[in-house]
Amino acid sequence: RKEVEQDPGPFNVPEGATVAFNCTYSNSASQSFFWYRQDCRKEPKLLMSVYSSGNEDGRFTAQLNRASQYISLLIRDSKLSDSATYLCVVNKDRGSTLGRLYFGRGTQLTVWP
Amino acid sequence: NAGVTQTPKFRILKIGQSMTLQCTQDMNHNYMYWYRQDPGMGLKLIYYSVGAGITDKGEVPNGYNVSRSTTEDFPLRLELAAPSQTSVYFCASSRDRGYEQYFGPGTRLTVT
C-alpha cells in the first residue's frame, strides 16, 4: 500500500467555486502533515501545514482526521491562479533517523473563468 | 535570502556522459535531499543528507552519487548517464527531520 494516496483528478471548477481534496495515509504513527502546491514545470511550494485542530489560511482550510487517517484541503472562492497540482505530504515518524516526508502524486486543479 | 538554488536549469547529455547537478542553500539547514520527478509521477527520493559529511540512500539511488562537504552544498553526480535518468531533479532542504522542505527550482535533464 502506498504511504500517501490522492485522487489525481483532474478537478475542473469555475471561478468562485468551492473545491475539496482528500488524501489518505497508511502509517498511523505519522506526525507531520502538509499541503504543497506545484505549478506546471515548477518546484513544489509549501501551501500550509496541517495541524490536529485544523487550520485556515485565507481561502484555504486544512483538516486532519487521525482516526480515519485522512487529510483534506478546502479551497473557497476559487481563483484562476489556484490552478495547479496539490500535493499531500506526510511525515512517517519525526522521531526516526530520517523522518522523511512522503509525497502523494498530486491532485490537479483547473479553475476556469 | 535566496533559499535553495540549483544549477544548471537545463541540460542535455549523451548516453554514457557524466555530470554534476549543483545545489546550494543559504538557510543553514542541516537536512538536504535530492528527488527526481518523472512526467505525471510523484517525487522519488534519490539521496539525502542529515549534515555535513553524512549522506544516505533514498528509494532510487542507483546511477547517482552525492557528497556533502559543507552545510550549504549538496551536489548530485550522475555517472554514465542513461535514458532512464531523463527527469526533473529537485533539491530540497529542511531545518530538521520531518519538518517542511523547501525546494530549488529544479534541473531538467534529458539523456539521449
Short mmCIF file of C-alpha atoms in Angstrom, two decimals:
data_model
loop_
_atom_site.label_atom_id
_atom_site.label_comp_id
_atom_site.label_asym_id
_atom_site.label_seq_id
_atom_site.Cartn_x
_atom_site.Cartn_y
_atom_site.Cartn_z
CA ARG A 1 0.00 0.00 0.00
CA LYS A 2 1.32 3.46 -0.82
CA GLU A 3 2.26 5.77 2.04
CA VAL A 4 0.11 8.58 0.67
CA GLU A 5 -2.77 8.30 -1.77
CA GLN A 6 -4.61 11.09 -3.52
CA ASP A 7 -7.30 11.29 -6.17
CA PRO A 8 -5.30 12.51 -9.19
CA GLY A 9 -8.29 14.38 -10.63
CA PRO A 10 -8.36 16.46 -12.69
CA PHE A 11 -10.80 18.73 -10.94
CA ASN A 12 -12.20 21.40 -13.27
CA VAL A 13 -14.18 24.10 -11.48
CA PRO A 14 -15.45 27.59 -12.34
CA GLU A 15 -14.12 30.68 -10.65
CA GLY A 16 -15.77 31.23 -7.30
CA ALA A 17 -16.43 27.56 -6.68
CA THR A 18 -15.51 25.65 -3.55
CA VAL A 19 -13.42 22.54 -4.09
CA ALA A 20 -12.15 19.92 -1.67
CA PHE A 21 -9.33 17.41 -1.96
CA ASN A 22 -8.79 14.40 0.22
CA CYS A 23 -5.73 12.35 0.91
CA THR A 24 -5.22 9.16 2.90
CA TYR A 25 -2.05 7.98 4.58
CA SER A 26 -1.09 4.48 5.64
CA ASN A 27 1.05 4.94 8.75
CA SER A 28 -0.81 5.74 11.94
CA ALA A 29 2.47 6.93 13.52
CA SER A 30 2.70 9.85 11.08
CA GLN A 31 3.12 13.13 12.87
CA SER A 32 3.54 15.95 10.36
CA PHE A 33 1.24 16.78 7.51
CA PHE A 34 1.47 19.37 4.78
CA TRP A 35 -0.14 20.53 1.57
CA TYR A 36 2.18 21.68 -1.18
CA ARG A 37 1.31 23.34 -4.44
CA GLN A 38 3.14 22.65 -7.69
CA ASP A 39 2.64 24.76 -10.78
CA CYS A 40 3.35 23.26 -14.19
CA ARG A 41 7.10 22.75 -14.68
CA LYS A 42 7.90 24.39 -11.34
CA GLU A 43 9.09 23.23 -7.95
CA PRO A 44 6.69 22.23 -5.16
CA LYS A 45 5.99 25.05 -2.74
CA LEU A 46 4.63 24.77 0.77
CA LEU A 47 1.00 25.85 0.88
CA MET A 48 0.26 25.10 4.51
CA SER A 49 1.00 22.77 7.36
CA VAL A 50 -1.91 20.74 8.73
CA TYR A 51 -2.49 20.76 12.45
CA SER A 52 -4.56 18.37 14.54
CA SER A 53 -7.09 21.05 15.35
CA GLY A 54 -7.43 22.08 11.72
CA ASN A 55 -6.21 25.37 10.39
CA GLU A 56 -7.19 28.08 7.99
CA ASP A 57 -5.20 30.47 5.84
CA GLY A 58 -7.42 32.87 3.96
CA ARG A 59 -9.45 30.87 1.45
CA PHE A 60 -7.69 27.62 2.34
CA THR A 61 -8.71 25.28 5.15
CA ALA A 62 -6.86 22.10 6.06
CA GLN A 63 -8.26 19.36 8.27
CA LEU A 64 -6.72 16.24 9.76
CA ASN A 65 -8.65 13.15 10.81
CA ARG A 66 -6.24 10.85 12.64
CA ALA A 67 -8.82 8.17 13.36
CA SER A 68 -9.55 7.68 9.67
CA GLN A 69 -6.04 8.66 8.56
CA TYR A 70 -7.03 11.27 6.06
CA ILE A 71 -6.23 14.90 5.39
CA SER A 72 -8.36 17.36 3.47
CA LEU A 73 -7.84 20.69 1.78
CA LEU A 74 -10.76 23.02 1.10
CA ILE A 75 -10.41 25.95 -1.27
CA ARG A 76 -13.18 28.53 -1.17
CA ASP A 77 -13.92 31.18 -3.81
CA SER A 78 -11.54 29.60 -6.33
CA LYS A 79 -9.36 31.92 -8.39
CA LEU A 80 -7.81 31.31 -11.79
CA SER A 81 -4.44 31.49 -10.05
CA ASP A 82 -5.35 28.45 -7.91
CA SER A 83 -4.90 26.22 -10.97
CA ALA A 84 -2.06 23.89 -10.04
CA THR A 85 -1.34 20.42 -8.71
CA TYR A 86 -1.82 19.99 -4.97
CA LEU A 87 0.46 17.53 -3.21
CA CYS A 88 -0.44 15.85 0.05
CA VAL A 89 2.68 15.26 2.17
CA VAL A 90 3.06 13.14 5.27
CA ASN A 91 5.93 12.52 7.65
CA LYS A 92 6.14 8.90 8.66
CA ASP A 93 7.81 9.39 12.01
CA ARG A 94 9.52 12.55 13.14
CA GLY A 95 11.42 10.57 15.74
CA SER A 96 13.12 8.30 13.23
CA THR A 97 16.58 8.85 11.86
CA LEU A 98 15.29 10.48 8.74
CA GLY A 99 11.72 11.41 9.46
CA ARG A 100 11.33 11.56 5.73
CA LEU A 101 8.40 13.16 4.02
CA TYR A 102 6.25 11.12 1.67
CA PHE A 103 4.70 12.98 -1.22
CA GLY A 104 1.46 11.99 -2.88
CA ARG A 105 1.29 12.09 -6.65
CA GLY A 106 -0.88 15.17 -6.52
CA THR A 107 -4.38 16.29 -7.45
CA GLN A 108 -4.66 18.51 -10.48
CA LEU A 109 -6.97 21.52 -10.26
CA THR A 110 -8.03 23.74 -13.15
CA VAL A 111 -10.13 26.81 -12.43
CA TRP A 112 -11.88 28.20 -15.50
CA PRO A 113 -13.34 31.69 -15.97
CA ASN B 1 17.94 35.12 1.29
CA ALA B 2 17.97 33.08 -1.94
CA GLY B 3 16.69 29.84 -0.34
CA VAL B 4 17.64 26.76 -2.39
CA THR B 5 19.38 27.32 -5.70
CA GLN B 6 20.17 24.76 -8.39
CA THR B 7 22.33 24.80 -11.49
CA PRO B 8 22.03 24.20 -14.36
CA LYS B 9 18.35 24.77 -15.18
CA PHE B 10 18.50 22.57 -18.28
CA ARG B 11 20.96 20.04 -19.62
CA ILE B 12 21.10 17.55 -22.46
CA LEU B 13 23.51 14.65 -22.04
CA LYS B 14 24.53 11.88 -24.36
CA ILE B 15 24.34 8.30 -23.12
CA GLY B 16 27.44 7.47 -21.09
CA GLN B 17 28.35 11.06 -20.22
CA SER B 18 28.65 12.26 -16.65
CA MET B 19 27.63 15.48 -14.95
CA THR B 20 27.14 17.10 -11.55
CA LEU B 21 23.96 18.87 -10.55
CA GLN B 22 24.69 21.64 -8.10
CA CYS B 23 22.53 22.55 -5.10
CA THR B 24 23.13 25.28 -2.53
CA GLN B 25 21.00 26.53 0.34
CA ASP B 26 21.53 29.60 2.50
CA MET B 27 19.08 28.80 5.30
CA ASN B 28 21.61 26.91 7.43
CA HIS B 29 19.51 23.76 7.16
CA ASN B 30 21.12 20.51 8.21
CA TYR B 31 18.87 18.27 6.13
CA MET B 32 19.12 18.20 2.36
CA TYR B 33 17.52 15.96 -0.23
CA TRP B 34 17.60 15.06 -3.89
CA TYR B 35 14.41 13.99 -5.66
CA ARG B 36 13.55 13.12 -9.21
CA GLN B 37 10.14 13.64 -10.76
CA ASP B 38 9.12 11.90 -13.95
CA PRO B 39 6.22 13.27 -16.01
CA GLY B 40 2.89 12.73 -14.26
CA MET B 41 4.54 10.99 -11.36
CA GLY B 42 5.30 11.83 -7.76
CA LEU B 43 8.62 12.74 -6.23
CA LYS B 44 11.08 9.94 -5.61
CA LEU B 45 13.88 10.36 -3.09
CA ILE B 46 17.33 9.66 -4.52
CA TYR B 47 19.69 10.59 -1.69
CA TYR B 48 19.55 12.64 1.45
CA SER B 49 21.94 14.14 3.97
CA VAL B 50 21.44 14.90 7.66
CA GLY B 51 24.53 17.10 7.92
CA ALA B 52 27.95 17.79 6.50
CA GLY B 53 29.79 14.52 5.90
CA ILE B 54 26.69 12.34 6.32
CA THR B 55 24.69 11.02 3.39
CA ASP B 56 22.43 8.04 2.78
CA LYS B 57 20.43 6.40 0.03
CA GLY B 58 16.80 7.07 -0.67
CA GLU B 59 14.50 4.85 -2.69
CA VAL B 60 16.12 5.24 -6.16
CA PRO B 61 19.90 5.75 -5.66
CA ASN B 62 21.25 3.58 -8.49
CA GLY B 63 23.27 5.56 -11.03
CA TYR B 64 23.82 8.52 -8.70
CA ASN B 65 26.30 9.65 -6.08
CA VAL B 66 26.34 12.51 -3.62
CA SER B 67 28.70 14.26 -1.26
CA ARG B 68 28.17 16.83 1.49
CA SER B 69 31.35 18.63 2.44
CA THR B 70 29.63 21.78 3.72
CA THR B 71 26.26 22.63 5.25
CA GLU B 72 25.37 24.74 2.21
CA ASP B 73 26.19 22.44 -0.72
CA PHE B 74 24.82 19.07 -1.75
CA PRO B 75 25.88 18.14 -5.31
CA LEU B 76 24.42 15.15 -7.15
CA ARG B 77 26.68 13.25 -9.51
CA LEU B 78 25.42 11.23 -12.46
CA GLU B 79 27.90 8.70 -13.79
CA LEU B 80 27.36 7.02 -17.15
CA ALA B 81 24.07 8.73 -17.97
CA ALA B 82 21.25 6.53 -19.25
CA PRO B 83 17.93 7.47 -20.95
CA SER B 84 16.11 6.28 -17.80
CA GLN B 85 17.67 9.23 -15.98
CA THR B 86 15.77 11.71 -18.11
CA SER B 87 13.77 13.56 -15.48
CA VAL B 88 13.41 16.75 -13.48
CA TYR B 89 15.68 16.84 -10.46
CA PHE B 90 14.77 18.83 -7.38
CA CYS B 91 16.98 19.60 -4.43
CA ALA B 92 15.33 20.43 -1.10
CA SER B 93 16.32 21.32 2.43
CA SER B 94 14.69 21.35 5.85
CA ARG B 95 15.75 22.60 9.26
CA ASP B 96 15.19 19.26 10.92
CA ARG B 97 13.82 15.80 10.23
CA GLY B 98 10.13 15.69 9.48
CA TYR B 99 9.78 19.43 9.01
CA GLU B 100 8.61 21.18 5.88
CA GLN B 101 11.04 21.06 2.98
CA TYR B 102 11.95 23.94 0.71
CA PHE B 103 12.71 23.18 -2.89
CA GLY B 104 15.02 24.59 -5.50
CA PRO B 105 13.72 25.43 -8.99
CA GLY B 106 14.85 22.12 -10.46
CA THR B 107 17.14 20.89 -13.23
CA ARG B 108 15.56 19.42 -16.36
CA LEU B 109 17.81 16.69 -17.67
CA THR B 110 17.44 14.86 -20.96
CA VAL B 111 19.65 11.90 -21.81
CA THR B 112 19.67 10.90 -25.48
#
